[in-house]
XYZ file of C-alpha atoms in Angstrom:
572
model
C 104.738 106.667 50.363
C 106.193 105.313 47.427
C 103.941 101.877 47.909
C 100.569 104.236 48.089
C 101.559 106.134 44.992
C 102.453 102.712 43.193
C 99.207 101.395 44.074
C 97.190 104.461 43.279
C 98.653 104.243 39.958
C 98.056 100.546 39.690
C 94.166 101.064 40.462
C 93.854 103.810 37.922
C 95.413 101.834 35.465
C 93.142 98.766 36.182
C 90.094 100.962 36.211
C 91.076 102.603 32.917
C 91.566 98.901 31.335
C 88.255 97.724 32.412
C 86.664 100.631 31.172
C 88.291 100.518 27.893
C 87.337 96.819 27.763
C 83.898 97.406 28.487
C 83.986 100.120 25.786
C 85.362 98.036 23.377
C 83.021 95.013 24.198
C 80.060 97.604 23.705
C 81.612 98.606 20.293
C 82.017 95.211 19.159
C 78.562 94.258 20.005
C 77.546 97.440 18.443
C 79.159 96.491 15.389
C 78.045 92.988 15.221
C 74.476 94.383 15.168
C 75.203 96.879 12.659
C 77.154 94.087 10.473
C 73.746 92.292 10.836
C 71.882 95.233 9.917
C 73.782 96.151 6.879
C 74.566 92.747 5.566
C 70.957 91.439 5.835
C 70.094 93.028 2.602
C 73.092 91.424 0.740
C 72.197 87.708 2.291
C 68.620 88.207 1.279
C 69.046 90.209 -2.063
C 67.810 87.324 -4.193
C 66.439 83.621 -4.050
C 69.823 82.200 -4.363
C 71.130 84.353 -1.522
C 68.271 83.565 0.637
C 68.472 80.102 0.147
C 72.232 79.736 1.227
C 71.682 81.643 4.041
C 69.098 79.572 5.411
C 71.021 76.123 4.663
C 74.884 77.475 5.121
C 74.341 79.193 8.718
C 72.896 75.982 10.164
C 75.681 73.600 9.033
C 78.046 72.584 11.945
C 80.974 74.921 12.133
C 78.901 77.495 10.594
C 75.912 78.209 12.926
C 74.864 81.629 13.086
C 71.438 81.662 14.193
C 71.077 85.472 14.339
C 71.361 85.142 10.512
C 69.085 82.003 9.954
C 65.919 83.850 11.370
C 66.145 86.664 9.192
C 64.717 84.259 6.464
C 61.897 83.860 9.078
C 61.050 87.744 9.128
C 57.199 87.302 7.781
C 56.591 85.109 11.381
C 55.738 88.551 13.148
C 54.118 87.028 15.772
C 57.136 84.655 16.830
C 60.151 85.096 18.731
C 63.543 84.657 17.433
C 63.624 81.254 19.335
C 60.593 80.234 17.656
C 61.749 81.501 14.525
C 64.719 79.433 14.696
C 63.008 76.521 15.897
C 60.891 76.431 12.625
C 64.140 77.078 10.616
C 65.530 73.980 12.139
C 62.361 71.955 11.302
C 62.101 73.040 7.759
C 66.045 72.053 7.525
C 65.315 68.958 9.109
C 62.441 67.973 6.649
C 64.374 68.941 3.722
C 67.196 66.691 4.972
C 65.596 63.862 5.767
C 63.309 63.710 2.372
C 66.884 63.937 0.557
C 66.100 67.376 -0.888
C 69.380 68.889 -2.080
C 69.417 72.555 -2.809
C 71.061 73.104 -6.351
C 72.419 76.915 -5.837
C 73.279 76.775 -9.430
C 69.608 76.259 -10.403
C 68.151 78.938 -8.232
C 67.857 82.360 -9.719
C 70.110 85.137 -8.792
C 67.759 87.792 -9.912
C 66.514 90.036 -7.361
C 63.638 90.842 -9.307
C 62.932 87.398 -10.542
C 59.119 86.870 -11.307
C 57.628 83.174 -11.456
C 56.314 82.539 -15.003
C 53.073 81.151 -13.950
C 51.859 83.089 -11.071
C 53.445 86.411 -12.162
C 54.564 87.280 -8.687
C 58.039 87.657 -7.251
C 58.290 84.138 -5.695
C 60.357 81.217 -6.224
C 59.355 77.453 -5.304
C 62.343 75.710 -3.927
C 61.408 71.962 -4.958
C 58.555 70.906 -7.134
C 57.818 68.026 -5.098
C 57.198 70.533 -1.904
C 55.384 73.268 -3.331
C 54.347 74.482 0.114
C 57.803 75.689 0.614
C 58.626 78.889 -1.257
C 60.325 82.448 -1.064
C 58.796 85.665 -1.587
C 60.152 88.954 -2.141
C 59.516 91.607 0.564
C 60.744 94.813 1.230
C 63.472 94.052 -1.472
C 64.412 90.967 0.773
C 63.583 87.313 -0.199
C 62.234 85.349 2.730
C 59.951 82.305 3.376
C 56.322 83.037 2.719
C 53.893 83.341 5.645
C 52.265 80.458 3.809
C 55.346 78.424 4.238
C 55.878 79.471 7.820
C 52.371 78.231 8.740
C 52.770 74.909 6.901
C 56.097 74.158 8.497
C 54.681 72.303 11.489
C 52.395 70.119 9.193
C 54.788 69.201 6.889
C 57.209 68.256 9.992
C 54.376 65.829 11.224
C 53.941 64.450 8.033
C 57.572 63.673 7.539
C 58.409 62.521 10.924
C 56.478 60.113 13.050
C 55.185 61.044 16.560
C 56.388 57.870 17.806
C 59.910 58.456 16.600
C 60.352 61.815 18.465
C 59.093 60.434 21.829
C 61.431 57.478 21.386
C 64.212 59.696 20.681
C 63.393 61.720 23.643
C 63.575 59.021 25.936
C 66.611 56.981 24.646
C 69.854 56.870 26.568
C 72.466 60.047 25.684
C 74.797 57.009 24.593
C 72.929 56.131 21.692
C 73.426 59.336 20.195
C 76.964 58.680 20.165
C 78.111 58.783 16.235
C 80.340 55.977 14.466
C 81.263 56.471 10.863
C 79.148 59.462 11.168
C 75.902 57.729 11.928
C 74.288 57.649 15.376
C 74.019 54.342 17.300
C 70.116 54.633 17.540
C 70.222 54.620 13.551
C 72.082 51.661 13.276
C 69.293 50.128 15.512
C 66.655 51.883 13.277
C 67.736 50.727 10.065
C 68.026 47.234 11.246
C 64.318 47.191 12.586
C 63.069 49.214 9.421
C 64.334 46.750 7.105
C 63.211 43.764 9.246
C 59.568 45.381 9.433
C 59.511 45.674 5.856
C 60.091 42.138 4.910
C 57.734 41.054 7.726
C 54.705 43.292 6.413
C 55.641 41.744 3.079
C 55.350 38.188 4.152
C 52.302 38.989 6.178
C 50.807 40.705 2.789
C 51.356 37.371 0.742
C 50.168 35.211 3.839
C 46.790 37.110 3.716
C 46.835 37.253 -0.033
C 47.254 33.187 -0.220
C 45.154 32.252 2.499
C 42.018 34.542 2.272
C 41.979 36.241 -1.138
C 42.873 33.311 -3.536
C 40.303 31.063 -1.422
C 37.628 33.287 -2.510
C 38.566 33.257 -6.239
C 39.067 29.672 -6.052
C 35.194 29.058 -5.367
C 34.454 31.036 -8.618
C 33.531 29.005 -11.843
C 36.161 31.144 -14.138
C 39.897 30.771 -14.256
C 40.886 34.160 -15.345
C 40.499 35.453 -11.898
C 42.958 32.896 -10.438
C 45.499 33.744 -13.073
C 45.093 37.433 -12.079
C 45.888 36.725 -8.481
C 49.028 34.735 -9.493
C 50.343 37.212 -11.461
C 50.087 40.050 -9.047
C 50.722 38.449 -5.937
C 54.702 38.858 -6.155
C 54.489 42.487 -7.665
C 51.927 43.496 -4.964
C 53.805 41.967 -2.422
C 56.805 43.761 -3.403
C 54.942 47.166 -3.991
C 53.550 46.985 -0.507
C 57.106 46.463 0.973
C 58.853 49.092 -1.092
C 55.701 51.446 -0.457
C 56.506 50.885 3.302
C 60.041 51.917 2.768
C 59.357 54.882 0.920
C 56.870 56.147 3.299
C 59.052 55.574 6.585
C 62.574 56.119 5.424
C 62.559 59.707 6.708
C 62.320 58.598 10.221
C 66.101 57.368 10.111
C 67.042 61.037 10.003
C 69.892 60.151 8.191
C 71.893 63.027 5.984
C 70.811 64.720 3.288
C 73.049 62.929 0.952
C 72.191 59.670 2.118
C 68.599 60.426 1.932
C 68.919 61.798 -1.383
C 70.055 58.626 -2.977
C 68.011 56.355 -0.661
C 64.825 58.242 -1.733
C 65.681 57.960 -5.462
C 66.395 54.123 -5.239
C 62.901 53.759 -3.257
C 61.157 55.839 -6.039
C 62.541 53.712 -8.784
C 61.981 50.344 -7.189
C 58.358 51.430 -6.506
C 57.824 52.511 -10.055
C 59.716 49.166 -11.169
C 56.956 47.359 -8.990
C 54.152 49.134 -11.110
C 55.992 48.319 -14.352
C 56.369 44.894 -13.229
C 52.554 44.555 -12.123
C 51.504 45.784 -15.646
C 54.144 43.556 -17.214
C 52.309 40.305 -15.531
C 48.679 41.633 -16.218
C 49.771 41.534 -20.032
C 50.037 37.587 -19.595
C 46.668 37.562 -17.904
C 45.160 39.364 -21.077
C 46.832 37.005 -23.198
C 45.627 34.247 -21.591
C 42.025 35.800 -21.664
C 42.778 36.178 -25.513
C 43.835 32.759 -25.877
C 40.746 31.406 -24.547
C 38.635 33.504 -26.746
C 40.728 32.562 -30.123
C 40.632 28.850 -29.235
C 36.730 28.762 -29.711
C 37.241 30.069 -33.379
C 38.019 28.163 -36.543
C 40.666 30.302 -38.158
C 44.482 29.865 -36.950
C 45.290 33.424 -37.601
C 43.947 35.009 -34.552
C 45.894 32.236 -32.478
C 49.091 33.615 -34.116
C 48.440 36.992 -33.383
C 48.274 36.201 -29.632
C 51.763 35.802 -28.826
C 52.582 38.579 -31.095
C 50.532 40.873 -29.504
C 51.810 39.558 -26.161
C 55.299 40.578 -26.635
C 54.415 43.702 -28.262
C 52.475 45.068 -25.003
C 55.339 43.786 -23.053
C 58.132 45.662 -24.699
C 55.299 48.587 -24.792
C 55.356 48.455 -20.859
C 58.914 48.301 -20.655
C 59.850 51.228 -22.679
C 57.079 53.680 -21.150
C 58.168 52.357 -17.725
C 61.646 52.937 -18.426
C 60.635 56.849 -19.904
C 58.603 57.209 -16.812
C 61.425 56.271 -14.276
C 64.030 58.625 -16.211
C 61.422 61.691 -16.414
C 60.582 61.418 -13.183
C 64.075 61.580 -11.972
C 64.565 64.576 -13.770
C 66.299 63.161 -17.127
C 65.041 65.161 -20.225
C 63.588 62.359 -22.267
C 63.312 64.454 -25.535
C 66.729 65.616 -25.580
C 67.739 61.771 -24.816
C 65.710 60.573 -28.059
C 67.007 63.745 -29.977
C 70.536 62.404 -29.154
C 69.686 58.798 -30.121
C 68.265 60.348 -33.401
C 71.681 61.739 -34.141
C 72.861 58.307 -34.153
C 70.101 56.653 -35.927
C 71.978 55.897 -39.065
C 74.975 53.716 -36.723
C 71.783 52.201 -35.048
C 70.088 51.170 -38.447
C 73.341 49.593 -39.636
C 73.894 47.690 -36.488
C 70.281 46.443 -36.183
C 69.736 45.749 -40.011
C 69.304 41.946 -39.260
C 66.692 42.788 -36.482
C 64.888 44.922 -38.911
C 65.095 42.529 -41.610
C 63.614 39.687 -39.338
C 60.848 42.020 -38.224
C 60.017 42.444 -41.805
C 60.079 39.127 -42.321
C 57.632 38.466 -39.791
C 55.246 40.894 -41.020
C 55.560 38.973 -44.384
C 54.876 35.713 -42.749
C 51.689 37.393 -41.341
C 50.581 38.710 -44.280
C 51.371 35.919 -47.049
C 50.497 32.983 -44.146
C 52.611 30.095 -45.758
C 52.116 28.546 -42.555
C 50.510 28.940 -39.042
C 50.952 27.717 -35.551
C 50.748 23.769 -35.612
C 51.767 23.345 -39.088
C 54.567 20.873 -40.009
C 56.727 22.787 -42.328
C 60.218 21.829 -44.052
C 62.863 23.916 -45.063
C 66.399 23.869 -46.932
C 67.819 23.526 -43.178
C 64.938 22.687 -40.662
C 61.858 20.577 -40.277
C 59.346 20.852 -37.546
C 56.006 21.813 -35.899
C 55.682 25.677 -35.674
C 55.295 26.759 -32.022
C 55.449 30.053 -32.340
C 55.831 33.062 -34.498
C 57.597 35.874 -33.201
C 59.215 39.446 -34.074
C 62.561 37.907 -34.814
C 62.460 34.207 -35.327
C 59.748 31.499 -35.473
C 60.457 28.284 -33.346
C 59.950 24.998 -34.461
C 59.462 21.817 -32.219
C 61.558 19.095 -34.287
C 60.792 15.522 -34.779
C 63.245 14.353 -32.187
C 61.581 17.303 -29.705
C 64.247 19.903 -29.667
C 63.589 23.465 -30.512
C 64.968 25.315 -33.575
C 64.944 29.144 -33.732
C 64.732 30.101 -37.479
C 65.337 33.857 -38.318
C 62.000 35.503 -40.020
C 64.432 37.133 -42.438
C 65.522 33.565 -43.592
C 61.993 32.243 -43.993
C 60.706 35.119 -46.025
C 63.249 34.329 -48.804
C 63.323 30.300 -48.542
C 61.157 27.549 -50.333
C 58.822 26.429 -47.562
C 57.208 22.973 -47.826
C 54.226 23.174 -45.552
C 53.387 19.406 -44.904
C 50.666 20.444 -42.544
C 48.452 21.955 -45.383
C 48.228 18.596 -46.950
C 44.643 17.519 -47.491
C 45.988 13.728 -47.868
C 49.010 12.334 -46.975
C 50.729 10.012 -49.464
C 52.226 6.777 -49.324
C 54.320 5.343 -52.376
C 56.172 1.963 -52.223
C 57.377 -0.634 -54.240
C 57.066 -4.229 -52.765
C 59.823 -6.810 -53.709
C 58.665 -10.107 -54.381
C 60.904 -13.262 -55.070
C 61.092 -14.642 -58.732
C 59.616 -18.090 -57.660
C 56.054 -16.300 -57.169
C 53.543 -17.692 -59.554
C 51.068 -15.350 -61.783
C 48.439 -16.767 -59.787
C 50.115 -15.881 -56.514
C 50.847 -12.103 -58.032
C 47.584 -11.698 -59.065
C 46.129 -12.774 -55.809
C 48.419 -10.598 -53.771
C 48.090 -7.395 -55.978
C 44.097 -7.989 -55.509
C 44.562 -8.278 -52.026
C 46.246 -4.941 -51.550
C 43.188 -3.530 -53.264
C 40.957 -5.296 -50.735
C 42.886 -4.002 -47.889
C 42.655 -0.509 -49.161
C 38.931 -0.809 -49.660
C 38.451 -2.164 -46.260
C 40.408 1.025 -44.619
C 38.446 4.190 -43.982
C 41.152 6.271 -43.559
C 42.550 5.653 -47.124
C 41.230 7.791 -50.093
C 39.078 5.528 -52.003
C 39.148 7.173 -55.291
C 42.731 7.573 -56.095
C 45.053 4.569 -55.587
C 47.118 2.533 -57.485
C 48.434 -1.207 -56.879
C 50.115 -2.943 -60.027
C 52.748 -5.667 -60.863
C 54.893 -2.848 -62.036
C 58.604 -4.173 -62.835
C 60.946 -6.875 -62.939
C 63.783 -6.008 -60.915
C 67.407 -6.987 -60.815
C 66.360 -9.416 -57.737
C 62.407 -9.453 -57.455
C 59.409 -8.974 -58.953
C 58.229 -5.380 -57.859
C 54.716 -4.486 -57.028
C 53.883 -0.800 -56.903
C 51.508 0.643 -54.259
C 50.499 4.592 -54.184
C 47.655 5.643 -52.251
C 46.572 8.577 -49.836
C 45.686 8.388 -46.149
C 42.898 10.885 -45.037
C 44.244 11.856 -41.666
C 44.510 15.093 -39.706
C 47.913 14.792 -38.191
C 51.328 13.026 -38.483
C 50.651 10.792 -35.404
C 47.480 9.431 -36.927
C 49.555 8.913 -40.517
C 51.989 6.829 -38.817
C 49.414 4.755 -37.176
C 47.450 4.135 -40.215
C 50.538 3.309 -42.134
C 51.340 0.913 -39.364
C 47.944 -0.677 -39.542
C 48.522 -0.827 -43.536
C 51.713 -2.463 -43.870
C 50.876 -5.104 -41.191
C 47.832 -6.155 -43.145
C 50.001 -6.462 -46.206
C 52.403 -8.644 -43.913
C 49.589 -11.127 -42.965
C 48.079 -11.117 -46.802
C 51.582 -12.276 -48.040
C 51.522 -15.031 -45.369
C 48.297 -16.126 -46.501
C 49.046 -16.045 -50.337
C 52.158 -17.559 -49.928
C 54.695 -15.393 -51.419
C 58.032 -14.215 -49.927
C 59.524 -10.475 -50.111
C 62.877 -10.399 -51.852
C 65.938 -8.698 -50.810
C 69.105 -8.036 -52.804
C 70.917 -11.398 -53.452
C 73.177 -13.072 -55.980
C 72.306 -16.850 -56.887
C 75.285 -18.773 -58.142
C 74.122 -21.741 -60.207
C 76.869 -24.443 -60.964
C 75.902 -25.780 -64.332
C 76.623 -29.435 -65.698
C 80.081 -29.797 -67.488
C 79.535 -28.949 -71.160
C 81.215 -32.312 -72.120
C 78.450 -34.136 -70.656
C 75.130 -31.996 -71.596
C 74.413 -28.442 -71.068
C 71.823 -27.378 -68.649
C 68.147 -27.141 -70.518
C 65.901 -24.304 -69.583
C 62.102 -24.746 -70.148
C 60.202 -27.368 -72.172
C 61.509 -28.573 -75.482
C 59.363 -27.245 -78.213
C 59.697 -27.315 -81.898
C 59.588 -24.246 -84.074
C 55.820 -24.720 -85.010
C 54.936 -24.789 -81.410
C 56.715 -21.861 -80.568
C 55.081 -19.921 -83.323
C 51.605 -21.174 -82.204
C 52.504 -19.844 -78.536
C 53.187 -16.359 -80.026
C 49.834 -16.465 -81.961
C 47.779 -17.838 -78.806
C 48.861 -14.742 -76.972
C 48.021 -12.609 -79.797
C 44.556 -11.322 -80.624
C 41.728 -13.031 -79.945
C 44.410 -16.034 -79.164
C 43.098 -18.981 -76.671
C 46.112 -17.785 -74.102
C 45.132 -13.949 -74.373
C 44.581 -12.048 -71.292
C 44.988 -8.423 -72.108
C 43.010 -7.576 -69.193
C 44.993 -9.696 -66.901
C 44.736 -12.583 -65.010
C 41.424 -12.659 -63.023
C 40.577 -14.806 -59.841
C 37.228 -16.199 -59.212
C 35.108 -17.098 -56.209
C 31.979 -18.760 -56.614
C 32.141 -18.087 -60.548
C 32.384 -14.301 -59.468
C 35.634 -12.391 -60.810
C 37.183 -10.430 -58.039
C 37.854 -7.091 -59.187
C 38.659 -4.589 -56.662
C 40.252 -1.724 -58.651
C 39.771 1.822 -57.389
C 36.507 3.473 -58.904
C 37.903 6.628 -60.264
């Protein structure tokens, strides 16, 4: 009896417990639905909260599908499962494209209005304008246009081939190592390898087909064009492939963010590289044009134009890259303006050289190809730049002289010489006779008259001085030659002719010597110099060299051949 009573009591207790549990479960379920209903208005109160609801409740460890689908309310004809699938696809697209949602930049105003359209809508990413939130019944949700475009955006982001492969690979390849699945490691290696293969294939086609076509043309600029664009184009081709396909790796949003940033910079850099090399093609074409003109000024301007354009391309390229990556260039330049004084002080030498180059171009003290000489340098001008002028020295080295120094120093432009002077003194020994001296001087004049590269109306050859150890002959003339090499050759020819003349006339060239004569002992007799003459004879000699004297030759000794006087003086 007691046993039956206890059994009945136990059955009643269990029944009551089960009834209570079902009631509690029903209440909990009812509370969850009520919570969702009551919190939806708060979760979708403004654009910031709606974006947070969409992203946060799809993260690992925080998945709440019932909250996520609330952002897809405008997909009226879709079931909850389809709404969730659309939300997952959209999140996958955003992650694969590296589109990070910056919640602080999203407005939290429930009545936010777009400044352009004037509507209650907010575009999450400027690079993906198809995805935007709209206000509907006081709740911010994804627009119908966004929901309809999700399948198309998804197909544009991911290759159908990748989805087919992922559906068929073994489950073991989905295991993770260091936060990345095994199949992704294989995909990254294949992705990088394909990029290099495509680049090599592009270069092969470019060299073996395109360049063969241009090689048949008569012009040379097209060959230079292909040579300059080959490397930038192949690099652009490879980086473009990486940029268009990196989303198929399906890496995390943070990795994709920096990867997309690096690839976009690489693509922009390849464009800058391409335009930078095109400047070389332009300068080569301009050089061909300027080489046909007589003026040297345009030849000097071509290197300056080339450098200016290259600096301009690099500066604009950097500004373009910074602007595309969200950096406010205007604010950056304003910040640089605050430090303009410090920059000016630090760059005063650079500015001085720049204005020195302007002075050189305006004043034109020299030009490319001139041989110039300054207090510290001498050489042929090879290039005039913004900062310095490069000189090729006579021993084939290159000297860079700051333009600021050239603007204030004395410049001896040897390249502007119309004629190239030669001035020298020939030393003959004291045993040279007057007749030999005259023959030697006249012979040099004859050599000058025979050389068409020597200016014929302005030369001087004279017995000029009694030196300490020699009889000195002055030779002064000008070579009519275009350059230094030609001057050296004509100088060589002229000196060699004088050498041969000296041998024919029988004169010797003197060099510094001292001759010691041991005179006879005075007790015997002093050494006699010259002929012994009386005082009357010496007086007669004086008169003979005077006016109308028989020995007077005020016009110099003359040589005759066949009764004709030899006179090769310059016709000035």
